[in-house]
Amino acid sequence: MSVNNNEREVLLSVNHLEVTFYNNKKRFRAVKNACFDIYKGETFALVGESGSGKTTIGRAIIRLNHTSDGEILYKGKKINGPLNKEEKLNVVRNIQMIFQDPAASLNERATIDYCVSEGLYNFHLYDSEEDRENKVDRALESVGLLPEHKSRYPHEFSGGQRQRIGIARAMVMEPEFIIADEPISALDVSIRAQVLNLMNKFKEERGLTYLFIAHDLSVVRYFSDRIAVIHKGRIVEIAPTEDLFNYPLHPYTHSLLQAVPMPDPRIEKSKELVIYDESKRDFSGEKPQLREIRPGHFVFANDREMREYEAKLSEMEKEKKTV
C-alpha cells in the first residue's frame, strides 16, 4: 500500500496510462500519459468536455477498456493487464461503477430484486435466501426506496429512482472505491442535489472513495476534494477544489470555468467567451509535462509556460490578498 509524502494513503494510482482504439487499422489514442493518485476517503473529480477521455479512464480502471501502456495500481497492486480469476474477482468486488444512464445500465427484463442482487449471486455474499433479501431491503431503504419495490421492473420508475437503484446495486457489494460516471447528468435539476447528498452520506458513513466523472464544474465544486481537468485524453491541471477555482492556470481550465452559467444575468452578459485552441500554443523546444507549481497543484507545461504560470499565479495571489 503506497503512502505519499504528506502521509495520506493512496488507494488508487494511475501512472502514464494510455488507452488506444483501432478502427480499420486507424489508431486513436483516447487517453495519453494520464497520471494521478486518489487518496483513501476522498472524492477525486475528473472533469472535461464530451469525448475528452473521462469515461474511458473510468472504464479502464474497472477493466472494461484494455490499456495500451502504463499501469493502474489498486492498493499497490497492478490491476490492468493479465490477472488470475481470484484477482479479477477482487477488483470487481471492491471497485463498483455507477453509470451515466440509469435506464441503459439496468436489465429491463429483470426485477429490481434481481438487479440489486446480481452481485450478491455472483460472489455468493449471503448466508441464506433470507439474508440476501435482508441485504437487498437495506440497500433499497438506504437510497430512499421501499422493499415493496423489489417486485417491480426498471421501466416502472422515474430517472431519479432508477439512478437510486443503480447506487443501491453498487452499495450492496460493500465496495471500497466507486467510479461515478456522470451520475446526475441524465436527471432533472431538482433530483440532482438529492442524489449527490445521498452519495455524500454513503461516503461519510462507510468511508468510501469516489472517482467522480463530470463535465459540470459547478457540481464538482460542491462534491469533490480534488479536481483533474482533462482535454483530448491528456490531463492538463490537477488541484484541490478551491485552489482550482481560485487560481486556475491552464487556458483550458479557464474555458471550462467561463462555461459555468451564472445566476445573475448582468454577470452572465458581461462574461468574456474563452475558447481554448491548442493549435495556437507553442510547443517548440522542450515538451510539456505535468509539473507541480504549488503544493498539490499541477499544471501541464514546458519551461517557458511554467514561468508564465508562476508569474500569473503570483499576480492572482496578490489580488486575493488585497480583496
Coordinates of C-alpha atoms in Angstrom, one line a residue:
M1 CA 0.0 0.0 0.0
S2 CA 1.6 3.3 -1.1
V3 CA 1.6 6.4 1.0
N4 CA 2.6 9.8 -0.4
N5 CA 4.8 12.5 1.2
N6 CA 2.0 14.0 3.3
E7 CA 1.2 10.6 4.8
R8 CA -2.1 10.2 3.0
E9 CA -2.8 6.6 1.9
V10 CA -3.0 6.2 -1.9
L11 CA -5.9 3.9 -2.7
L12 CA -5.6 4.0 -6.5
S13 CA -2.7 5.2 -8.6
V14 CA -2.7 5.8 -12.4
N15 CA 0.7 6.0 -13.9
H16 CA 1.4 7.0 -17.5
L17 CA -1.8 5.4 -18.7
E18 CA -2.6 5.2 -22.4
V19 CA -5.8 3.7 -24.0
T20 CA -5.8 3.2 -27.7
F21 CA -8.6 2.2 -30.0
Y22 CA -8.4 0.9 -33.5
N23 CA -10.9 1.3 -36.4
N24 CA -10.0 -0.3 -39.8
K25 CA -6.3 -0.1 -38.8
K26 CA -6.6 3.5 -37.9
R27 CA -5.1 4.2 -34.4
F28 CA -6.7 6.6 -32.0
R29 CA -5.2 7.4 -28.6
A30 CA -8.1 8.2 -26.4
V31 CA -6.0 8.6 -23.2
K32 CA -2.4 10.0 -23.3
N33 CA 0.1 9.6 -20.5
A34 CA -2.5 10.1 -17.7
C35 CA -1.0 10.3 -14.2
F36 CA -2.8 10.9 -10.9
D37 CA -3.3 9.4 -7.4
I38 CA -6.6 9.0 -5.5
Y39 CA -6.3 9.1 -1.7
K40 CA -8.4 6.8 0.5
G41 CA -11.6 8.5 1.7
E42 CA -11.6 11.4 -0.8
T43 CA -13.7 12.4 -3.8
F44 CA -11.4 12.9 -6.8
A45 CA -13.2 14.5 -9.8
L46 CA -12.2 14.1 -13.5
V47 CA -13.6 17.0 -15.5
G48 CA -13.7 17.7 -19.2
E49 CA -16.0 18.1 -22.2
S50 CA -17.6 15.2 -24.0
G51 CA -15.1 13.0 -25.8
S52 CA -12.1 14.1 -23.6
G53 CA -11.5 10.6 -22.3
K54 CA -13.0 10.8 -18.8
T55 CA -15.3 7.7 -19.1
T56 CA -12.5 5.8 -20.9
I57 CA -10.3 6.2 -17.9
G58 CA -13.1 5.1 -15.5
R59 CA -13.8 2.0 -17.7
A60 CA -10.1 1.2 -17.9
I61 CA -9.9 1.1 -14.1
I62 CA -12.7 -1.5 -13.8
R63 CA -11.1 -3.4 -16.7
L64 CA -13.9 -2.7 -19.3
N65 CA -11.4 -1.0 -21.5
H66 CA -8.0 -2.5 -22.3
T67 CA -4.9 -0.3 -21.7
S68 CA -2.1 0.0 -24.3
D69 CA 0.5 1.4 -21.9
G70 CA 1.1 2.5 -18.3
E71 CA -0.3 0.9 -15.1
I72 CA -3.2 1.2 -12.7
L73 CA -2.4 0.3 -9.1
Y74 CA -5.1 -0.5 -6.6
K75 CA -3.7 -0.8 -3.0
G76 CA -0.3 -1.0 -4.6
K77 CA -1.1 -4.0 -6.9
K78 CA -1.4 -3.7 -10.7
I79 CA -4.9 -4.4 -11.9
N80 CA -4.6 -3.7 -15.6
G81 CA -3.3 -6.4 -17.8
P82 CA -3.5 -10.2 -17.1
L83 CA -4.9 -11.2 -13.8
N84 CA -5.9 -14.6 -12.4
K85 CA -9.5 -15.4 -11.5
E86 CA -9.2 -14.5 -7.9
E87 CA -7.5 -11.2 -8.7
K88 CA -10.3 -10.3 -11.2
L89 CA -13.0 -11.1 -8.6
N90 CA -11.2 -9.0 -6.1
V91 CA -11.2 -5.9 -8.4
V92 CA -15.0 -6.4 -9.2
R93 CA -15.8 -6.9 -5.5
N94 CA -14.0 -3.8 -4.3
I95 CA -14.5 -1.4 -7.2
Q96 CA -18.0 -0.6 -8.4
M97 CA -19.3 1.8 -11.0
I98 CA -22.4 4.0 -11.1
F99 CA -23.2 4.5 -14.8
Q100 CA -24.4 7.7 -16.5
D101 CA -27.6 6.3 -18.0
P102 CA -29.7 4.6 -15.3
A103 CA -32.1 3.2 -17.9
A104 CA -29.4 1.6 -20.0
S105 CA -27.5 0.2 -17.1
L106 CA -30.4 -1.8 -15.7
N107 CA -31.8 -5.0 -17.2
E108 CA -35.3 -4.1 -18.3
R109 CA -36.4 -7.7 -18.2
A110 CA -35.3 -8.3 -14.6
T111 CA -37.0 -7.3 -11.4
I112 CA -35.4 -4.7 -9.1
D113 CA -34.8 -7.6 -6.7
Y114 CA -32.6 -9.4 -9.2
C115 CA -30.9 -6.2 -10.5
V116 CA -29.7 -5.3 -7.0
S117 CA -28.9 -9.0 -6.1
E118 CA -26.9 -9.8 -9.1
G119 CA -23.5 -9.1 -7.5
L120 CA -24.6 -11.0 -4.4
Y121 CA -25.4 -14.0 -6.5
N122 CA -22.2 -13.8 -8.5
F123 CA -20.0 -13.6 -5.4
H124 CA -22.3 -15.5 -3.1
L125 CA -22.2 -12.7 -0.5
Y126 CA -25.1 -14.1 1.6
D127 CA -25.6 -16.9 4.0
S128 CA -29.2 -17.7 3.2
E129 CA -32.1 -16.6 1.0
E130 CA -33.4 -14.6 4.0
D131 CA -30.0 -12.9 4.4
R132 CA -29.9 -12.0 0.7
E133 CA -33.4 -10.4 0.9
N134 CA -32.5 -8.5 4.0
K135 CA -29.4 -7.1 2.3
V136 CA -31.4 -6.0 -0.7
D137 CA -34.1 -4.4 1.5
R138 CA -31.4 -2.5 3.5
A139 CA -29.8 -1.3 0.2
L140 CA -33.1 -0.1 -1.2
E141 CA -34.1 1.6 2.1
S142 CA -30.6 3.3 2.3
V143 CA -31.3 5.1 -1.1
G144 CA -34.9 6.1 -0.1
L145 CA -36.8 3.3 -1.8
L146 CA -39.1 0.7 -0.2
P147 CA -38.7 -3.1 0.0
E148 CA -42.0 -3.4 -1.8
H149 CA -40.3 -2.0 -4.9
K150 CA -38.4 -5.3 -5.3
S151 CA -41.0 -6.9 -7.5
R152 CA -41.2 -4.1 -10.0
Y153 CA -39.3 -3.6 -13.2
P154 CA -36.9 -0.7 -14.1
H155 CA -39.3 0.9 -16.6
E156 CA -41.8 1.5 -13.8
F157 CA -39.5 4.0 -12.1
S158 CA -38.5 7.6 -12.8
G159 CA -35.0 8.5 -13.9
G160 CA -34.1 9.6 -10.4
Q161 CA -35.4 6.4 -8.9
R162 CA -33.5 4.3 -11.4
Q163 CA -30.3 6.1 -10.5
R164 CA -31.0 5.3 -6.8
I165 CA -31.4 1.7 -7.8
G166 CA -28.1 1.8 -9.6
I167 CA -26.5 3.3 -6.4
A168 CA -28.2 0.5 -4.3
R169 CA -26.8 -2.1 -6.7
A170 CA -23.3 -0.7 -6.2
M171 CA -23.6 -0.3 -2.4
V172 CA -24.9 -3.8 -1.7
M173 CA -21.5 -5.1 -2.7
E174 CA -19.9 -3.0 0.1
P175 CA -17.1 -1.7 -2.1
E176 CA -14.2 0.5 -1.1
F177 CA -13.9 2.5 -4.3
I178 CA -16.7 3.8 -6.5
I179 CA -16.5 5.2 -10.0
A180 CA -19.4 7.6 -10.6
D181 CA -19.7 8.3 -14.3
E182 CA -21.7 11.5 -14.6
P183 CA -24.3 10.0 -12.3
I184 CA -26.6 13.1 -12.3
S185 CA -26.3 14.4 -15.9
A186 CA -29.4 12.4 -17.0
L187 CA -31.5 13.6 -14.1
D188 CA -33.8 16.6 -13.5
V189 CA -32.2 19.5 -11.8
S190 CA -34.5 19.1 -8.8
I191 CA -33.3 15.5 -8.3
R192 CA -29.6 16.1 -8.7
A193 CA -28.9 17.5 -5.2
Q194 CA -30.8 14.5 -3.7
V195 CA -28.5 12.0 -5.4
L196 CA -25.3 14.0 -4.6
N197 CA -26.4 14.3 -0.9
L198 CA -27.1 10.5 -0.9
M199 CA -23.6 9.8 -2.2
N200 CA -22.1 12.1 0.3
K201 CA -24.0 10.3 3.1
F202 CA -22.5 7.0 2.0
K203 CA -19.0 8.5 1.8
E204 CA -19.2 9.7 5.4
E205 CA -20.9 6.6 6.8
R206 CA -18.9 3.9 5.0
G207 CA -15.6 5.7 4.4
L208 CA -15.9 5.4 0.6
T209 CA -13.6 6.7 -2.0
Y210 CA -15.0 8.2 -5.2
L211 CA -13.8 8.9 -8.7
F212 CA -16.4 11.4 -9.8
I213 CA -16.6 11.9 -13.6
A214 CA -18.4 15.1 -14.8
H215 CA -18.4 18.0 -17.2
D216 CA -20.2 20.5 -14.9
L217 CA -17.7 22.3 -12.7
S218 CA -20.4 23.9 -10.5
V219 CA -21.5 20.4 -9.4
V220 CA -17.9 19.2 -9.0
R221 CA -17.1 22.2 -6.7
Y222 CA -19.8 21.1 -4.3
F223 CA -18.9 17.4 -4.3
S224 CA -15.1 17.0 -4.7
D225 CA -12.0 17.3 -2.7
R226 CA -9.6 17.5 -5.7
I227 CA -10.1 18.0 -9.4
A228 CA -8.2 16.8 -12.5
V229 CA -9.0 18.6 -15.8
I230 CA -8.7 16.5 -18.9
H231 CA -8.5 17.7 -22.5
K232 CA -8.4 15.3 -25.5
G233 CA -7.1 12.5 -23.4
R234 CA -4.5 14.5 -21.6
I235 CA -4.7 15.7 -18.0
V236 CA -3.8 19.4 -18.1
E237 CA -4.3 20.5 -14.5
I238 CA -4.8 18.9 -11.0
A239 CA -5.5 20.9 -7.9
P240 CA -7.5 20.9 -4.6
T241 CA -11.0 22.1 -5.5
E242 CA -10.9 25.6 -4.1
D243 CA -7.3 26.1 -5.5
L244 CA -8.6 25.3 -9.0
F245 CA -11.4 27.8 -8.7
N246 CA -9.3 30.5 -7.1
Y247 CA -6.1 30.0 -9.1
P248 CA -6.9 28.4 -12.5
L249 CA -3.8 28.4 -14.6
H250 CA -4.2 26.3 -17.7
P251 CA -6.2 28.1 -20.5
Y252 CA -8.5 25.1 -21.0
T253 CA -9.4 25.2 -17.3
H254 CA -10.3 28.9 -17.8
S255 CA -12.6 28.0 -20.8
L256 CA -14.4 25.4 -18.6
L257 CA -14.9 27.9 -15.8
Q258 CA -16.2 30.5 -18.1
A259 CA -18.8 28.0 -19.4
V260 CA -20.3 27.7 -15.9
P261 CA -23.6 29.7 -16.1
M262 CA -24.1 32.5 -13.5
P263 CA -27.4 33.1 -11.8
D264 CA -27.0 36.9 -12.2
P265 CA -28.0 37.8 -15.8
R266 CA -25.8 41.0 -15.7
I267 CA -22.7 39.0 -14.8
E268 CA -23.6 36.4 -17.4
K269 CA -24.0 39.0 -20.1
S270 CA -20.6 40.7 -19.3
K271 CA -18.7 37.4 -19.3
E272 CA -16.0 37.1 -21.9
L273 CA -16.2 34.0 -24.0
V274 CA -13.0 32.0 -23.7
I275 CA -12.3 29.3 -26.4
Y276 CA -9.3 27.1 -25.9
D277 CA -7.4 26.3 -29.1
E278 CA -4.5 24.0 -28.6
S279 CA -3.1 24.6 -32.1
K280 CA -2.2 28.2 -31.1
R281 CA 0.1 27.1 -28.3
D282 CA 3.8 27.0 -29.0
F283 CA 5.2 23.6 -28.0
S284 CA 8.5 24.0 -29.8
G285 CA 11.6 23.2 -27.8
E286 CA 11.0 21.3 -24.6
K287 CA 7.9 19.1 -24.5
P288 CA 5.4 20.0 -21.8
Q289 CA 4.6 17.7 -18.9
L290 CA 2.6 17.7 -15.7
R291 CA 4.5 19.8 -13.1
E292 CA 3.8 20.9 -9.6
I293 CA 3.6 24.7 -9.3
R294 CA 2.4 24.9 -5.7
P295 CA 1.7 22.2 -3.1
G296 CA -0.8 19.8 -4.6
H297 CA -1.4 22.0 -7.7
F298 CA -0.1 20.5 -11.0
V299 CA -0.2 22.0 -14.5
F300 CA 0.7 20.7 -17.9
A301 CA 3.5 23.0 -19.1
N302 CA 7.0 23.3 -20.5
D303 CA 9.7 25.6 -19.0
R304 CA 8.6 28.7 -20.8
E305 CA 4.9 28.2 -19.9
M306 CA 5.9 27.3 -16.4
R307 CA 7.5 30.8 -16.0
E308 CA 4.3 32.4 -17.4
Y309 CA 2.1 30.4 -15.0
E310 CA 4.3 31.3 -12.0
A311 CA 4.0 35.0 -12.8
K312 CA 0.3 34.6 -13.3
L313 CA -0.1 32.8 -10.0
S314 CA 1.9 35.5 -8.2
E315 CA -0.5 38.1 -9.6
M316 CA -3.6 36.2 -8.6
E317 CA -2.3 35.6 -5.1
K318 CA -1.6 39.4 -4.7
E319 CA -5.1 40.2 -5.9
K320 CA -6.6 37.7 -3.3
K321 CA -4.7 39.4 -0.5
T322 CA -5.9 42.9 -1.4
V323 CA -9.5 41.9 -1.6

